[in-house]
Coordinates of C-alpha atoms in Angstrom, one line a residue:
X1 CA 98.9 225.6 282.5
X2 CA 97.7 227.3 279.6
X3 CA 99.3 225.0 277.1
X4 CA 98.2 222.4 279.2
X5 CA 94.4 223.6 279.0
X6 CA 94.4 224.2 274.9
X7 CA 96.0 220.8 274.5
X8 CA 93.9 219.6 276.6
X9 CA 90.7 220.4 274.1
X10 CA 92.6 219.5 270.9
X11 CA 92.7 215.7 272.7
X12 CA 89.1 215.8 273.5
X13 CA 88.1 216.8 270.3
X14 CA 90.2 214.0 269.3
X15 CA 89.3 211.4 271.5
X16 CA 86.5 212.2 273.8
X17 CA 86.2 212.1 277.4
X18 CA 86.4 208.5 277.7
X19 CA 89.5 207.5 277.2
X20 CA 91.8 206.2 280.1
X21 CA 95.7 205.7 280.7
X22 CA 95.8 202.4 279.7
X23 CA 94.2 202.8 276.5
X24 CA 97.1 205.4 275.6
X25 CA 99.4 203.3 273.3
X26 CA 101.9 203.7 270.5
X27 CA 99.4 203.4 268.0
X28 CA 97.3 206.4 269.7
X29 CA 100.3 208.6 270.7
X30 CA 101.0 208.0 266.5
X31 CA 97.5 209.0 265.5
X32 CA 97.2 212.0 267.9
X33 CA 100.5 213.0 266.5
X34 CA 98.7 213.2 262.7
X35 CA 96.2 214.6 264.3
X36 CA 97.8 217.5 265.8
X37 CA 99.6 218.0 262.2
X38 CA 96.5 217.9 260.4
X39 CA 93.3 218.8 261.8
X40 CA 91.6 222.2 261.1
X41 CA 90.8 224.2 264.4
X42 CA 86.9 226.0 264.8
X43 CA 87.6 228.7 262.4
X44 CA 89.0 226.2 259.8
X45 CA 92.4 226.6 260.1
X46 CA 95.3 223.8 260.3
X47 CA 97.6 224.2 263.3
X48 CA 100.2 226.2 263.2
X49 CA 103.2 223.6 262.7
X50 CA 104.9 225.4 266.0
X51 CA 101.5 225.1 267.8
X52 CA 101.6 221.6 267.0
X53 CA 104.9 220.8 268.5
X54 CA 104.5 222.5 271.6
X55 CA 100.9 220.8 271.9
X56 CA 102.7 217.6 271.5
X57 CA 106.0 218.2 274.0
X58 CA 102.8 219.4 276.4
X59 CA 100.9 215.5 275.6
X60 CA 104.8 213.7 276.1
X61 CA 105.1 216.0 279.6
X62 CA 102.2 214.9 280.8
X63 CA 102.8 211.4 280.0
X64 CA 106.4 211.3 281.5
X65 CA 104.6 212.6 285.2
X66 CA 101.9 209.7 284.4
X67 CA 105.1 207.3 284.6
X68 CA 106.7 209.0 287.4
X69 CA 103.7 208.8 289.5
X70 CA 103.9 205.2 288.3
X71 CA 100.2 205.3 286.7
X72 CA 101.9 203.7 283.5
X73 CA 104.1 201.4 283.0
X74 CA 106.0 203.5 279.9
X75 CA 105.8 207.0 278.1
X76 CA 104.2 205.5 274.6
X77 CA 105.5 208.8 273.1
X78 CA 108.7 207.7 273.0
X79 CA 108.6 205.4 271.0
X80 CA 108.0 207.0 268.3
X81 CA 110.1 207.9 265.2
X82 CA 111.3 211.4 264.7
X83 CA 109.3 211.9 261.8
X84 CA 106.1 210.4 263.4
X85 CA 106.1 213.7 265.4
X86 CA 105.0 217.1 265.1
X87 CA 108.3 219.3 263.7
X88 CA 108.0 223.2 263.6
X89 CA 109.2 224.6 260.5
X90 CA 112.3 226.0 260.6
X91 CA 112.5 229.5 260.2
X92 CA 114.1 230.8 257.7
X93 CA 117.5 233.2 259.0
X94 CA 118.5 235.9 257.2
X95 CA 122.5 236.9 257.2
X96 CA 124.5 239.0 255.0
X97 CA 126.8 237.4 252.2
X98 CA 130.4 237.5 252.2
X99 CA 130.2 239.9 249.6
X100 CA 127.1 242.0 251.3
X101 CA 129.0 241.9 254.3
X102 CA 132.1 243.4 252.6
X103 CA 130.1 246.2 251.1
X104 CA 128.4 246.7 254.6
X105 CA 132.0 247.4 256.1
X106 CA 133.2 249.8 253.6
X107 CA 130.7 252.4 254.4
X108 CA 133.1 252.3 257.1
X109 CA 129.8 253.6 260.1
X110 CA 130.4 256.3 262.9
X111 CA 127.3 255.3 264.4
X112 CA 127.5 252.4 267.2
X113 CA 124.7 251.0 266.7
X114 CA 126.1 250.3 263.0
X115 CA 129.8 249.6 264.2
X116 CA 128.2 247.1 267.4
X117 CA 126.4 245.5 264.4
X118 CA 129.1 244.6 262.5
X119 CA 131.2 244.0 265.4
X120 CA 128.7 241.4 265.5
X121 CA 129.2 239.9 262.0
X122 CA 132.9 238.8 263.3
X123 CA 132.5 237.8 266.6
X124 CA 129.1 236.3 266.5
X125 CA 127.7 237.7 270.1
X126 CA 124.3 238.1 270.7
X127 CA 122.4 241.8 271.1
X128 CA 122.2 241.3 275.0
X129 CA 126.1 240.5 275.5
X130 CA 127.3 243.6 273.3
X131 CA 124.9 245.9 275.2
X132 CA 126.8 244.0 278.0
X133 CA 130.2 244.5 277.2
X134 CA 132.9 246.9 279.0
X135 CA 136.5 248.0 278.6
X136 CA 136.9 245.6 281.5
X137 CA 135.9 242.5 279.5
X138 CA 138.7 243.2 276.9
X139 CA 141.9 240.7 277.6
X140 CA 144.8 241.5 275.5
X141 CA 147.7 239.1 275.8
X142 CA 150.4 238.2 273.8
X143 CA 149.1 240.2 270.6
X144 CA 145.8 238.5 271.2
X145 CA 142.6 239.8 272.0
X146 CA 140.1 238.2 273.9
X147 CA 136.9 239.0 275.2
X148 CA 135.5 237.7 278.6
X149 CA 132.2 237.6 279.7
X150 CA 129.1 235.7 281.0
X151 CA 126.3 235.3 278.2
X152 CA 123.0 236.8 278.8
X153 CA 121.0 233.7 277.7
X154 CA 122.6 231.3 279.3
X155 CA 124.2 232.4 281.8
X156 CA 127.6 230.7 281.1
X157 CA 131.1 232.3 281.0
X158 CA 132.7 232.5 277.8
X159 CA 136.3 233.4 276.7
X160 CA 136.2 234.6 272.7
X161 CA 139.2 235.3 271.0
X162 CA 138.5 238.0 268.9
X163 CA 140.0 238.8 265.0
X164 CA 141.8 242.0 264.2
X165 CA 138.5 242.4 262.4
X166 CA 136.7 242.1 265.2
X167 CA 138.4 244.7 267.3
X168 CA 138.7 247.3 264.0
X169 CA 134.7 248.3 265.2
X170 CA 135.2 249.4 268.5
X171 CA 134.7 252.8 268.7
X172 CA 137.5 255.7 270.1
X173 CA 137.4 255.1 274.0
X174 CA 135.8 258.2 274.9
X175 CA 135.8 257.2 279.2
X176 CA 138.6 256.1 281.6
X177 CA 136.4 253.8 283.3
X178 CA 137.4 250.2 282.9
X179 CA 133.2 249.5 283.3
X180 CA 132.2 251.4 281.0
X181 CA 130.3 249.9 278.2
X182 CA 132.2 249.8 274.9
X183 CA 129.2 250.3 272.6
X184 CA 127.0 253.3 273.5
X185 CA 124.0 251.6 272.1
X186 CA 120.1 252.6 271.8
X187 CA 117.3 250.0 272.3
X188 CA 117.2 247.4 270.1
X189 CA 114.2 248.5 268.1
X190 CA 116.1 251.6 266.8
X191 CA 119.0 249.5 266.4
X192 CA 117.3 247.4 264.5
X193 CA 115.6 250.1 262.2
X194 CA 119.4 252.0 261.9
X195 CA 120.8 248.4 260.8
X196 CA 117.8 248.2 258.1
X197 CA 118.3 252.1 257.1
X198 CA 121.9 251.6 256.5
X199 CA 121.4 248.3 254.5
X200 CA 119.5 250.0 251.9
X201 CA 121.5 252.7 251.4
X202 CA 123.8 250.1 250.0
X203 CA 121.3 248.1 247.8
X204 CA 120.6 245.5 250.4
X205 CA 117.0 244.9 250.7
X206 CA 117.0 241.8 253.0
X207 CA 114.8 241.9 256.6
X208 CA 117.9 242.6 258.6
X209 CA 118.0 242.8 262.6
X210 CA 120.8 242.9 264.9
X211 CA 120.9 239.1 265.5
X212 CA 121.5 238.8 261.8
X213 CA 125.2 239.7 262.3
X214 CA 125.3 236.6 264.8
X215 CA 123.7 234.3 261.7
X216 CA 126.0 236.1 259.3
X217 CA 129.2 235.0 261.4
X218 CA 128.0 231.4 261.6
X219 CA 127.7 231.2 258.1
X220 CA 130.7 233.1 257.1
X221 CA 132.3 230.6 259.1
X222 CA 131.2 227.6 257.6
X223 CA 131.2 228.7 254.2
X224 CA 134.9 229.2 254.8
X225 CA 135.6 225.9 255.8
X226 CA 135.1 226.1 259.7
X227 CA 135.0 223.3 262.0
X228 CA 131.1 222.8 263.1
X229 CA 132.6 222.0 266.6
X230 CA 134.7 225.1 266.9
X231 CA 132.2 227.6 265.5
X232 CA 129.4 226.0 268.2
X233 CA 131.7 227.0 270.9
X234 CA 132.5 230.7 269.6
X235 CA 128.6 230.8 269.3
X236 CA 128.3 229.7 272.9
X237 CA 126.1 227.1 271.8
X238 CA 125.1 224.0 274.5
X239 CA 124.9 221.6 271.7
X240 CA 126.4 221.2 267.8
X241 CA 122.5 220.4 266.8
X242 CA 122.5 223.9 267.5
X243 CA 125.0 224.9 265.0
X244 CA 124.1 222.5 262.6
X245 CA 121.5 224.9 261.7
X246 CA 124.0 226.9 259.8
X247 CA 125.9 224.1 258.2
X248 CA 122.0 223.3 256.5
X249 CA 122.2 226.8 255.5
X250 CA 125.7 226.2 253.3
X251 CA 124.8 223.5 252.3
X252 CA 121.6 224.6 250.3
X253 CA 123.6 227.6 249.0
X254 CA 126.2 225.2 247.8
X255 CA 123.6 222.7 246.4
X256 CA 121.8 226.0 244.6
X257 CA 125.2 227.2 242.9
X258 CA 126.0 224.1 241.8
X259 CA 122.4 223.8 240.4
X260 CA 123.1 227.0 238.2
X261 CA 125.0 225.3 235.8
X262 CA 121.7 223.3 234.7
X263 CA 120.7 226.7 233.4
X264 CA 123.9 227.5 231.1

């Protein structure tokens, strides 16, 4: 309702109090659209691009009831182009290197929080599911380790083979109860602060959090040749759109090194 109400002002301002259904076109879902993408606010500010968007998925909402109520004959908003809408900028995700990641491991961490972390890096889990995770969870079978559990997010089962490299972070089993958690972890916060600590002991100055381990397996991934459909699955992802994230990601560090040799 909120959204509704400050959308809701942003299309008075933009086309008064007059206007009905029927005058609600292509051509004014198109303008609106600039509108939203361009227009300075009261204290002179353009729109945040993410304000934007979900100011326009509000406008497109509403118009889709209109239609079900059968007020209109179509959603005008529809037909629009991709790039005649309001995008949010893509923020930009941080993840270790190969090479970072490498130098990461070596200082070879007693702490959980540190080991969960890069624990992270080769399994690509989320926070919430490591927290999550007991003895219980852990599937061995045939030489293969598996981990089997229902993702916090979404709420959907998942059953993650995990690599040698995986496994090497869990720490010594220190309880004989199967639901125990594996990780002995603090809040995410100080998680998040230990991670950072522990980078720049090592030289590595990025913003790092705990979901960076989940980017930094993605990427690894991919850089390595990994199948986009295969490494949305291990991520737990709904849709490959998802993933392809990522693949944008190696694909401007690859366009960048190529690029260096304009400066030799």
């Amino acid at each position: 309702r909120k959204c509704n109400k400050s959308m809701a002002n942003w299309l008075l301002r933009f086309a008064g109090d007059d206007v009905t259904l029927s005058q609600i076109d292509r051509e004014f879902c198109a303008e609106f659209a600039e509108y939203l993408r361009t227009a300075t606010g009261p204290r002179g500010k353009v729109l945040a691009a993410t304000t934007a968007r979900t100011f326009w998925q509000c406008f497109t909402a509403c118009l889709s009831w209109a239609y079900r109520k059968g007020w209109i004959m179509e959603n005008p908003c529809l037909r629009l182009e991709l790039n005649e809408r309001p995008h949010a900028v893509q923020a930009k995700k941080e993840y270790l290197t190969i090479e970072e990641l490498r130098r990461f491991a070596a200082t070879e961490p007693e702490d959980h929080n540190l080991r969960a972390y890069l624990f992270g890096c080769f399994c690509g889990l989320r926070w919430s599911d490591i927290k999550a995770l007991r003895w219980c969870d852990i599937i061995t079978s045939d030489g293969r380790t598996m981990a089997r559990l229902t993702m916090q997010k979404t709420k959907s089962e998942l059953f993650l083979p995990l690599s040698d490299s995986a496994v090497r972070w869990f720490p010594p089993r220190e309880s004989t109860s199967d639901i125990s958690p594996i990780f002995s972890l603090n809040d995410s916060g100080t998680a998040n602060k230990r991670v950072r600590r522990a980078a720049r002991e090592i030289g590595i100055t990025k913003h790092l959090t705990f979901h960076t381990s989940r980017h930094t397996f993605a990427t690894s991934l991919l850089t390595r040749g990994a199948d986009l459909y295969v490494t949305s699955k291990l991520l737990g992802h709904a849709s490959v759109r998802t993933t392809q994230i990522y693949a944008n990601i190696v694909d401007e560090r690859k366009r960048q090194t190529v690029d260096l040799w304009d400066g030799i």
